[in-house]
Amino acid sequence: MRRNSYQMQDHTAEAHLFARRAITALIAVAALMGVLIANLYYLQIEKYQTYQTRSNENRIKVQPVPPNRGIIRDINGNILAANEPSFSLEIIPEAVTDMEWTLSELQLIIDIPDEQVEQFKRIIKYQRRFKSIPIKTKLTENEVAAFSVKQHLFPGVAIEARLNRHYPYTDTMTHVIGYVGKINKRDLNRLEREERIKNYAATRSIGKLGLERFYEEQLHGTTGSEEVEVNHRSRVLRQLSIEEPKPGTDLHLAIAVEMQEQAKKSLRQNRGAIVAMDPRDGAILAMYSNPSYDPNLFVTGISQKDYSLILNSKDKPMLNRTTQGQYPPASTIKPQLALLGLHKKLVTPETTVWDPGYWRFPNVETQRNFRDWKVGGHGWVDLVTAIKQSCDIYFYDLAYRLGIDEISPFISKFGFGDYTGIDIHEEYKATMPSREWKKEKKRQPWYQGDTISIGIGQGYWTATPMQLAMATSVLVNKGDVIEPKVVSATSVDESISLTPIKKRNPVVVNNPKHWDTILDSMYQTVNAIDGTARAAFVDAVYTAAGKTGTAQLFSLGEDEEYDASKINERRRDNAMFVGYAPYDNPSIVIVVAVENAGGGSANAAPVAREMMDLYFSMGLANKRNISTEIINVEETELAEENNGG
């Protein structure tokens, strides 16, 4: 039998092996611990600030807070431009993984026209992707509820409550207030150039026309910010801190809504414009252009259909006729020309001219006749009679004796051919012609026949109703040239500041009595039995003065008679009137231009009467506080202050 054999173990060798393995493992563990500690040190100490910021960004969000836009009110405190709360559906493009799917699914829940979807796609191409962009505004309660139920399916899409601009008087105040619209690429570029882009971080709209544009910086206010805690869906859980935004400045106007509504009513369906101004400080009391349009359509984005209807209308409702309508001033400027004649000592109040019904150049045998509006003429007329009866022959002769080189520079001092300085951008210079103007614009020399037409406010001479109001106020103020202004006061936190009176270089004549002669002739126009505006102001409870005008839009042949029934409606004469009241202490100057309506005495003067009746019945003359601060404006600076829209 074989016996089992046993091999003896080497305990010493095993102990050495274990020791080596243990040391190796210990070194490895120590190395790993060192790496871990080093990494912890790197993350917790060296990169603490970086990762602390990232962590806070995951949990805490700083977002801009839009300021409340300033309110615009009329003289009685009626709100003309307000801020109304509304719900909008907004999308953050950066947070949406599949935009096409999201948009198509949203259309199944909320009625979003394809046109709006396409517009949204265009907008996100130039907007910052992390910025919330509305796809539909003014959601109904049902739409809000329908989306809220399925909101969890649409990351990056949310309903936001915002304040939108609202114009309660719709088309009555459009050409005064203007409107706000969505900020577009052009607006962004302008804001960046002006280094104001940061202040619009939370703003969706900006002033486009009227006061909304001119006073955009004041109306907008200053954007604030808030620190909020959000969840992984970017839903706000709670507010941590806030820097309150500063609301915009409120604007107060001298305009009364009732005056605007009366202007609209008086013009009826006629195209035209009405301007009423306080000659004491240039404040605009009424400013209406017909036809007009509803500015609310533009606030959150107008449809292409609605925009085309407005833009392509042959009546041009977007044209602000009070400051952009360029009308031949016709006989309304005869007082200024008569003043120049007195100033140059070419006529006196007693100087008479024979009016047989036509005028011819002296010592020229074969020529055309320049006709008077009255067949057979007025006979012998002096200066006052020539104005009150609007005798064309008197002013043909005066213009011939003055010449364009005397007329143009003097009449320009009244504000013709230049911006008036009114505080809206949409303004045209119109045309105060001169020898140089015709050479530059028409590439033709100036002819004496051109001057004769200028004598009755025709030919190349055009003016805006705002310029006529300013020029009439110069007569009333006996030479003081005061710029018109729409905003009469501003306020921040209940503190109201009156806007200053802006004056230009005065019109100076060699004898102050000349002003009284001209003003008396305008008084006779309205109050004398044979005055052209007498019929319109019979039994008025106040004493008014003024001048009528009838502007021809095309020339008649020498033997051709004017017959409105045979002329295209848009080529018929314009009716014009300028006036002021009360005569002894004027507080209102009014200009009426009614396109293609016919004679000014029959069709424009009665409109002025209706406006003045309301003005005095409401006691508006005594409601106004007039600033005592006066700013002298250099004429050379005017073009820089107003870009003409």
XYZ file of C-alpha atoms in Angstrom:
645
model
C 0.000 0.000 0.000
C 1.255 3.393 -1.077
C 1.408 6.178 1.572
C 0.194 9.800 0.760
C 2.881 12.459 0.594
C 2.419 16.208 1.658
C 4.254 19.255 0.319
C 5.202 21.814 2.937
C 3.969 25.474 2.264
C 6.433 28.393 2.156
C 4.750 30.839 4.514
C 7.491 33.395 4.203
C 7.118 33.644 0.426
C 3.379 33.992 0.719
C 3.747 36.728 3.256
C 6.090 38.644 0.963
C 3.679 38.186 -1.984
C 0.721 39.418 0.060
C 2.706 42.369 1.251
C 3.685 43.353 -2.291
C 0.092 43.038 -3.504
C -1.232 45.007 -0.573
C 1.291 47.776 -1.105
C 0.475 47.907 -4.837
C -3.265 48.060 -4.099
C -2.677 50.688 -1.439
C -0.627 52.796 -3.860
C -3.336 52.448 -6.506
C -6.048 53.406 -4.034
C -3.953 56.313 -2.811
C -3.363 57.462 -6.378
C -7.028 57.270 -7.191
C -7.872 59.087 -3.994
C -5.342 61.712 -4.951
C -6.908 62.115 -8.359
C -10.360 62.349 -6.772
C -9.207 64.855 -4.206
C -7.427 66.871 -6.880
C -10.529 66.848 -9.028
C -12.704 67.833 -6.093
C -10.291 70.645 -5.324
C -10.410 71.753 -8.956
C -14.180 71.671 -9.063
C -14.917 72.949 -5.572
C -12.136 75.478 -5.149
C -10.646 76.594 -8.448
C -13.817 76.337 -10.546
C -16.247 77.097 -7.765
C -17.479 80.395 -9.265
C -17.966 78.918 -12.727
C -20.003 75.931 -11.642
C -21.849 77.908 -8.999
C -23.016 80.244 -11.793
C -24.006 77.310 -14.003
C -25.906 75.753 -11.166
C -27.766 78.985 -10.469
C -28.579 79.342 -14.148
C -30.230 75.938 -14.050
C -32.324 77.041 -11.112
C -32.379 80.855 -11.181
C -33.239 82.976 -14.198
C -32.824 86.715 -14.598
C -35.368 88.118 -17.023
C -36.210 91.664 -18.139
C -39.426 93.324 -17.022
C -41.073 95.694 -19.543
C -42.124 99.140 -18.325
C -45.680 100.406 -18.655
C -45.930 102.690 -21.669
C -46.940 106.277 -20.966
C -50.609 107.194 -21.309
C -51.808 109.904 -23.718
C -54.730 112.103 -22.608
C -56.730 114.981 -24.048
C -57.367 118.318 -22.321
C -60.250 116.851 -20.289
C -58.314 113.788 -19.151
C -59.889 111.378 -21.621
C -57.461 108.552 -22.406
C -56.501 108.551 -26.067
C -53.872 105.802 -25.886
C -54.107 103.190 -23.135
C -52.503 99.896 -22.098
C -54.855 96.902 -21.937
C -53.975 93.467 -20.521
C -54.244 90.514 -22.891
C -52.981 86.946 -23.231
C -50.603 85.922 -25.995
C -49.257 82.557 -27.122
C -45.458 82.774 -27.235
C -42.653 80.471 -28.332
C -38.979 80.363 -27.388
C -37.396 78.923 -30.589
C -34.313 77.674 -28.723
C -36.459 75.462 -26.489
C -38.420 73.850 -29.349
C -36.896 70.701 -30.888
C -39.296 70.329 -33.816
C -40.752 73.705 -34.840
C -42.808 72.394 -37.800
C -44.545 69.788 -35.649
C -45.132 72.303 -32.875
C -46.727 74.855 -35.172
C -48.967 72.347 -36.915
C -50.163 70.878 -33.592
C -50.814 74.326 -32.137
C -53.070 75.098 -35.099
C -55.209 72.101 -34.144
C -55.754 73.549 -30.661
C -55.923 77.291 -31.374
C -57.134 79.042 -34.501
C -53.889 80.412 -35.946
C -54.193 81.411 -39.618
C -51.541 80.097 -42.002
C -50.607 83.709 -42.754
C -49.652 84.254 -39.117
C -47.625 81.056 -39.029
C -45.660 82.128 -42.105
C -45.107 85.541 -40.603
C -43.841 83.919 -37.394
C -41.359 81.822 -39.389
C -40.005 84.983 -40.996
C -39.687 86.767 -37.677
C -37.648 84.030 -35.959
C -35.015 84.291 -38.669
C -33.778 87.629 -37.348
C -34.892 87.470 -33.701
C -32.689 86.040 -30.975
C -33.589 82.361 -30.525
C -33.642 82.544 -26.731
C -36.205 85.354 -26.850
C -39.906 84.654 -26.447
C -41.794 85.517 -29.660
C -45.603 85.770 -29.826
C -47.351 83.766 -32.522
C -50.858 84.879 -31.593
C -52.052 87.733 -29.395
C -55.355 88.585 -27.752
C -56.291 84.989 -26.944
C -59.834 84.307 -25.806
C -60.576 82.569 -22.512
C -61.496 79.400 -24.389
C -58.192 79.429 -26.275
C -56.255 79.925 -23.043
C -58.076 76.984 -21.455
C -57.635 74.729 -24.496
C -53.876 75.253 -24.578
C -53.401 75.016 -20.806
C -54.745 71.462 -20.817
C -52.086 70.328 -23.315
C -49.260 72.686 -22.421
C -47.100 69.792 -21.162
C -46.854 68.533 -24.753
C -45.233 71.778 -25.948
C -41.904 72.577 -24.327
C -40.848 76.143 -25.084
C -44.448 77.303 -25.653
C -46.316 79.305 -23.020
C -49.135 81.754 -22.511
C -47.988 85.174 -21.328
C -50.057 88.020 -19.928
C -48.950 91.328 -21.438
C -50.127 94.910 -21.844
C -51.024 95.902 -25.398
C -51.668 99.403 -26.696
C -55.300 100.326 -27.285
C -56.790 103.377 -28.975
C -60.379 103.806 -27.747
C -61.289 106.547 -30.254
C -60.087 104.503 -33.259
C -59.880 106.588 -36.444
C -60.780 109.908 -34.784
C -57.295 110.428 -33.348
C -55.132 108.346 -35.711
C -53.213 111.143 -37.427
C -52.455 112.759 -34.078
C -51.564 109.789 -31.891
C -50.211 107.488 -34.592
C -49.790 103.894 -33.450
C -47.324 101.292 -32.179
C -46.447 98.121 -34.062
C -44.247 95.075 -33.734
C -40.533 95.771 -33.632
C -39.071 94.765 -36.984
C -35.530 94.433 -38.285
C -35.354 98.078 -39.290
C -36.385 99.118 -35.775
C -33.764 96.822 -34.241
C -31.054 98.274 -36.437
C -32.056 101.797 -35.465
C -32.124 100.935 -31.764
C -28.675 99.403 -32.030
C -27.326 102.497 -33.778
C -28.798 104.680 -31.064
C -27.473 102.298 -28.354
C -30.963 101.809 -26.906
C -31.389 98.126 -27.740
C -30.860 96.943 -24.132
C -33.828 98.985 -22.972
C -36.058 97.006 -25.372
C -35.097 93.536 -24.111
C -38.661 92.868 -22.943
C -40.530 95.129 -25.379
C -42.534 93.770 -28.296
C -43.740 96.999 -29.954
C -42.476 100.463 -30.797
C -43.962 103.762 -31.978
C -44.382 103.849 -35.746
C -46.249 107.104 -36.484
C -47.503 110.287 -34.831
C -46.859 111.069 -31.190
C -46.150 107.401 -30.535
C -43.047 107.660 -32.704
C -41.947 111.226 -31.973
C -42.064 110.691 -28.191
C -41.053 107.011 -28.277
C -38.122 107.404 -25.898
C -40.218 109.237 -23.295
C -43.299 107.045 -23.660
C -41.373 103.765 -23.476
C -39.838 104.118 -20.012
C -36.932 102.108 -18.564
C -36.844 98.304 -18.529
C -36.418 96.582 -15.132
C -35.351 93.036 -14.246
C -36.400 90.211 -11.957
C -34.659 87.119 -10.586
C -36.930 84.094 -10.553
C -36.633 80.420 -9.688
C -37.628 78.088 -12.500
C -38.051 74.342 -12.915
C -36.646 72.136 -15.673
C -39.463 73.277 -17.972
C -38.495 76.930 -17.404
C -41.775 77.517 -15.600
C -41.441 80.238 -12.992
C -41.843 78.867 -9.468
C -41.272 82.010 -7.443
C -39.818 85.498 -7.640
C -36.563 86.006 -5.757
C -35.893 89.712 -6.347
C -36.932 92.516 -8.684
C -35.659 95.829 -9.958
C -38.821 97.729 -10.762
C -39.113 99.179 -14.297
C -39.703 102.911 -14.624
C -42.961 103.675 -16.446
C -42.984 105.972 -19.454
C -43.919 109.632 -19.417
C -47.593 110.541 -19.820
C -48.493 113.057 -22.516
C -51.229 115.677 -22.142
C -52.716 117.374 -25.199
C -54.662 120.600 -25.654
C -56.912 118.687 -28.044
C -60.412 117.819 -26.903
C -61.925 114.599 -28.231
C -65.147 116.499 -28.883
C -63.312 118.879 -31.229
C -61.878 115.948 -33.166
C -65.280 114.301 -33.425
C -66.803 117.578 -34.614
C -64.086 117.877 -37.293
C -64.895 114.371 -38.481
C -68.603 115.155 -38.523
C -68.150 118.490 -40.324
C -65.994 117.066 -43.102
C -68.588 114.349 -43.643
C -67.443 112.117 -46.505
C -65.193 114.777 -48.022
C -61.461 114.383 -48.194
C -59.709 117.182 -46.365
C -58.143 118.469 -43.194
C -58.907 120.722 -40.244
C -56.317 122.333 -37.973
C -57.156 124.450 -34.927
C -54.332 126.101 -32.980
C -53.990 128.408 -29.988
C -51.916 131.346 -31.302
C -50.813 132.249 -27.778
C -48.466 129.263 -27.465
C -48.887 127.197 -30.651
C -50.831 124.393 -28.966
C -52.888 122.276 -31.364
C -56.569 122.284 -30.384
C -57.761 120.014 -33.190
C -56.003 118.177 -35.986
C -58.094 115.904 -38.143
C -57.389 114.361 -41.547
C -60.129 112.641 -43.531
C -60.316 109.797 -44.419
C -58.642 107.995 -41.567
C -58.228 104.385 -40.381
C -58.260 102.302 -37.191
C -54.753 102.233 -35.635
C -55.665 99.236 -33.448
C -55.213 97.040 -36.528
C -51.451 97.651 -36.408
C -50.756 97.078 -32.709
C -50.274 93.306 -32.759
C -49.743 92.905 -36.492
C -52.124 93.792 -39.306
C -53.209 91.181 -41.814
C -52.045 91.524 -45.395
C -55.644 91.895 -46.550
C -56.412 94.792 -44.207
C -53.098 96.477 -44.954
C -53.667 96.264 -48.697
C -57.123 97.823 -48.337
C -55.652 100.804 -46.486
C -52.500 101.166 -48.559
C -54.151 100.840 -51.971
C -57.160 103.053 -51.284
C -57.360 105.898 -53.804
C -58.404 108.196 -50.950
C -55.009 107.673 -49.243
C -56.164 107.356 -45.617
C -52.572 106.956 -44.394
C -51.702 110.445 -45.661
C -51.836 112.929 -42.808
C -53.405 115.787 -44.725
C -52.900 118.268 -41.869
C -49.110 118.116 -42.246
C -48.596 116.267 -45.526
C -51.461 117.563 -47.655
C -49.944 120.001 -50.164
C -52.688 122.377 -51.306
C -52.572 125.580 -53.354
C -53.311 128.111 -50.578
C -55.385 130.241 -52.971
C -56.755 133.519 -51.607
C -56.085 132.615 -47.984
C -52.585 134.125 -48.350
C -53.747 137.492 -49.732
C -53.387 139.107 -46.260
C -49.686 138.222 -46.158
C -49.124 139.576 -49.687
C -51.003 142.769 -48.827
C -48.782 143.163 -45.760
C -45.701 142.893 -47.971
C -47.135 145.521 -50.310
C -47.627 147.873 -47.343
C -44.162 147.082 -46.003
C -42.529 147.854 -49.367
C -44.640 151.045 -49.683
C -46.035 149.909 -53.018
C -49.574 150.366 -51.716
C -51.358 152.129 -48.874
C -54.744 151.247 -47.373
C -56.218 153.873 -49.675
C -54.506 152.749 -52.889
C -57.124 151.697 -55.447
C -56.944 149.472 -58.491
C -59.491 149.275 -61.329
C -60.970 145.777 -61.699
C -62.829 145.278 -65.008
C -62.892 141.505 -64.519
C -59.474 140.792 -65.983
C -55.827 141.889 -65.729
C -53.170 142.270 -68.406
C -49.459 142.980 -68.368
C -48.892 146.723 -68.843
C -47.742 147.850 -72.283
C -48.130 144.416 -73.877
C -50.629 144.269 -76.751
C -51.063 140.565 -77.572
C -51.435 138.496 -74.436
C -53.811 136.424 -72.364
C -56.218 137.867 -69.817
C -55.835 136.913 -66.143
C -59.426 136.750 -65.016
C -61.075 137.707 -61.756
C -63.417 135.242 -60.085
C -66.252 137.763 -60.459
C -67.465 138.222 -64.021
C -67.410 141.945 -64.843
C -65.067 142.651 -61.956
C -65.357 144.682 -58.742
C -64.729 148.169 -60.137
C -62.425 150.384 -58.072
C -61.093 148.502 -55.032
C -58.765 149.506 -52.210
C -56.688 147.130 -50.066
C -59.351 146.312 -47.448
C -62.004 145.781 -50.112
C -59.619 143.628 -52.136
C -59.208 141.301 -49.151
C -62.779 141.181 -47.885
C -64.167 140.605 -51.398
C -61.121 138.559 -52.474
C -60.440 140.639 -55.587
C -57.952 138.742 -57.764
C -57.118 141.722 -59.994
C -55.753 143.735 -57.073
C -53.345 140.934 -56.199
C -52.348 140.195 -59.790
C -51.234 143.799 -59.989
C -49.536 143.732 -56.584
C -47.642 140.514 -57.355
C -46.498 141.989 -60.685
C -45.161 145.099 -58.929
C -43.503 143.136 -56.124
C -41.851 140.395 -58.179
C -40.961 136.899 -57.018
C -37.609 138.027 -55.592
C -39.446 140.129 -53.000
C -42.358 137.759 -52.430
C -40.517 134.495 -51.804
C -38.093 135.525 -49.009
C -40.706 137.593 -47.145
C -43.478 134.993 -47.297
C -41.019 132.255 -46.247
C -40.676 134.006 -42.884
C -44.269 132.963 -42.136
C -43.245 129.308 -42.340
C -44.114 128.476 -45.939
C -41.779 126.102 -47.771
C -40.297 124.687 -44.564
C -41.098 122.373 -41.666
C -43.259 124.019 -39.026
C -41.446 122.274 -36.176
C -44.544 120.394 -35.016
C -43.803 117.413 -32.786
C -44.679 114.628 -35.199
C -42.425 113.236 -37.927
C -44.958 113.013 -40.736
C -44.617 116.464 -42.272
C -43.834 117.831 -45.727
C -42.279 121.192 -46.543
C -44.639 121.841 -49.471
C -43.388 124.551 -51.870
C -42.662 128.243 -51.536
C -41.378 128.818 -55.081
C -38.538 131.123 -56.048
C -36.444 131.820 -59.093
C -33.781 129.395 -57.807
C -36.347 126.736 -56.910
C -37.772 126.622 -60.436
C -34.324 126.478 -61.989
C -33.365 123.537 -59.776
C -36.654 121.600 -59.858
C -38.033 122.406 -63.308
C -34.799 123.363 -65.078
C -36.625 126.393 -66.451
C -36.303 130.148 -65.960
C -38.869 132.088 -63.931
C -41.456 133.902 -66.026
C -43.540 136.929 -65.079
C -46.671 134.862 -65.622
C -45.519 132.571 -62.809
C -45.463 135.551 -60.456
C -49.008 136.595 -61.374
C -50.335 133.163 -60.338
C -48.416 133.396 -57.057
C -50.358 136.610 -56.333
C -53.543 134.602 -55.742
C -51.899 131.572 -54.099
C -51.878 129.423 -57.201
C -49.205 128.218 -59.617
C -46.266 126.476 -58.019
C -47.144 127.596 -54.492
C -48.401 124.824 -52.193
C -48.900 124.765 -48.441
C -50.003 122.345 -45.749
C -52.928 123.231 -43.451
C -50.436 123.282 -40.570
C -48.328 125.891 -42.389
C -51.445 127.987 -43.021
C -52.336 127.811 -39.319
C -48.836 128.915 -38.370
C -48.848 131.740 -40.948
C -52.249 132.982 -39.727
C -51.031 132.979 -36.131
C -48.108 135.207 -37.223
C -50.665 137.785 -38.376
C -52.612 137.446 -35.134
C -49.419 137.801 -33.076
C -48.282 140.764 -35.198
C -45.018 139.201 -36.275
C -44.234 136.633 -33.569
C -43.567 133.239 -35.176
C -44.584 130.453 -32.781
C -44.098 126.821 -33.738
C -47.117 124.509 -33.400
C -47.015 121.713 -30.825
C -49.311 118.790 -30.150
C -48.152 117.973 -26.605
C -48.934 120.810 -24.199
C -47.703 119.077 -21.022
C -45.988 115.917 -19.768
C -46.170 114.158 -16.421
C -44.226 111.607 -14.389
C -45.558 110.459 -10.999
C -48.330 113.077 -11.001
C -45.817 115.900 -11.578
C -46.965 117.898 -14.622
C -44.604 120.034 -16.687
C -45.860 122.429 -19.367
C -44.017 122.292 -22.672
C -42.246 125.564 -23.550
C -43.223 127.975 -26.306
C -40.852 127.773 -29.280
C -40.323 130.982 -31.206
C -38.454 131.755 -34.407
C -37.178 135.062 -35.723
C -40.130 137.468 -35.936
C -41.558 139.004 -39.099
C -40.736 142.717 -38.977
C -42.496 145.462 -40.969
C -41.631 149.144 -41.183
C -44.862 150.313 -39.569
C -46.674 148.355 -36.798
C -49.995 149.842 -37.968
C -49.768 147.609 -41.047
C -50.676 144.619 -38.856
C -53.875 146.358 -37.741
C -54.794 147.146 -41.346
C -54.492 143.489 -42.357
C -56.326 142.170 -39.303
C -59.119 144.696 -39.868
C -59.491 143.524 -43.473
C -59.890 139.930 -42.221
C -62.483 141.193 -39.731
C -64.349 142.815 -42.635
C -64.219 139.532 -44.583
C -66.306 137.850 -41.887
C -68.413 140.721 -40.550
C -69.006 143.225 -43.381
C -72.168 142.784 -45.435
C -70.123 142.295 -48.594
C -67.483 140.065 -46.948
C -67.033 136.630 -48.565
C -67.396 134.798 -45.214
C -70.273 136.895 -43.874
C -72.968 134.287 -44.475
C -71.116 131.586 -42.560
C -70.786 133.623 -39.345
C -74.123 135.395 -39.111
C -75.415 135.483 -35.489
C -72.201 134.028 -34.024
C -71.926 134.797 -30.279
C -68.242 135.649 -30.723
C -66.470 137.977 -33.136
C -64.381 136.143 -35.721
C -62.121 137.164 -38.585
C -60.737 135.231 -41.524
C -60.132 134.770 -45.213
C -61.775 132.465 -47.737
C -60.092 130.769 -50.675
C -60.988 128.649 -53.681
C -58.069 126.715 -55.120
C -58.154 125.724 -58.778
C -56.521 122.384 -59.548
C -56.116 123.042 -63.282
C -56.061 126.056 -65.580
C -59.091 127.090 -67.600
C -58.825 128.460 -71.110
C -59.226 132.208 -71.554
C -62.828 131.883 -72.705
C -63.652 128.716 -70.790
C -66.110 128.820 -67.903
C -65.849 126.656 -64.790
C -68.682 124.115 -64.595
C -68.283 121.621 -61.757
C -70.893 119.277 -63.189
C -68.733 118.734 -66.268
C -65.479 118.170 -64.401
C -64.160 114.974 -62.846
C -64.879 115.112 -59.123
C -61.186 114.911 -58.168
C -60.312 117.895 -60.380
C -62.882 120.274 -58.921
C -61.810 123.266 -56.844
C -60.656 122.908 -53.260
C -62.491 124.930 -50.608
C -60.175 126.799 -48.201
C -60.645 128.989 -45.134
C -58.354 130.482 -42.479
C -59.715 132.364 -39.481
C -59.363 133.284 -35.827
C -61.452 134.340 -32.827
C -62.193 136.272 -30.720
C -61.066 139.194 -32.829
C -59.847 141.344 -29.901
C -58.013 138.580 -28.036
C -57.611 135.493 -30.257
C -57.350 132.085 -28.596
C -58.060 129.948 -31.658
C -56.781 129.968 -35.226
C -58.506 127.566 -37.579
C -57.729 126.252 -41.055
C -60.130 124.217 -43.178
C -59.219 122.500 -46.449
C -61.959 120.524 -48.198
C -60.822 118.764 -51.350
C -62.888 119.175 -54.532
C -65.760 120.807 -52.636
C -65.962 124.104 -54.553
C -65.960 127.659 -53.148
C -64.323 128.337 -49.797
C -67.021 130.768 -48.619
C -69.792 128.189 -49.100
C -68.015 124.973 -48.208
C -65.057 125.695 -45.890
C -66.122 128.728 -43.842
C -69.267 126.961 -42.468
C -67.048 124.094 -41.268
C -64.847 126.594 -39.411
C -67.997 128.105 -37.867
C -69.087 124.713 -36.524
C -65.656 124.143 -35.002
C -65.530 127.573 -33.376
C -69.071 127.248 -32.025
C -68.113 124.060 -30.209
C -64.821 125.510 -28.982
C -66.465 128.482 -27.294
C -69.492 126.541 -26.034
C -67.135 124.142 -24.220
C -65.191 127.021 -22.676
C -61.896 125.551 -23.866
C -60.191 128.954 -24.066
C -60.234 129.216 -20.270
C -59.241 125.608 -19.535
C -55.630 125.877 -20.621
C -52.516 126.740 -18.664
C -49.959 128.376 -20.947
C -46.251 128.007 -20.294
C -44.186 131.141 -19.685
C -40.982 129.398 -20.782
C -39.878 130.466 -24.249
C -37.229 128.815 -26.406
C -35.883 130.739 -29.373
C -35.359 128.378 -32.289
C -32.852 129.175 -34.997
C -34.339 128.504 -38.425
C -31.128 126.766 -39.495
C -31.644 124.167 -36.778
C -35.172 123.291 -37.840
C -34.262 120.785 -40.554
C -32.119 118.897 -38.041
C -34.952 118.747 -35.495
C -37.521 117.423 -37.942
C -36.674 114.846 -40.592
C -39.960 115.287 -42.408
C -41.095 111.640 -41.995
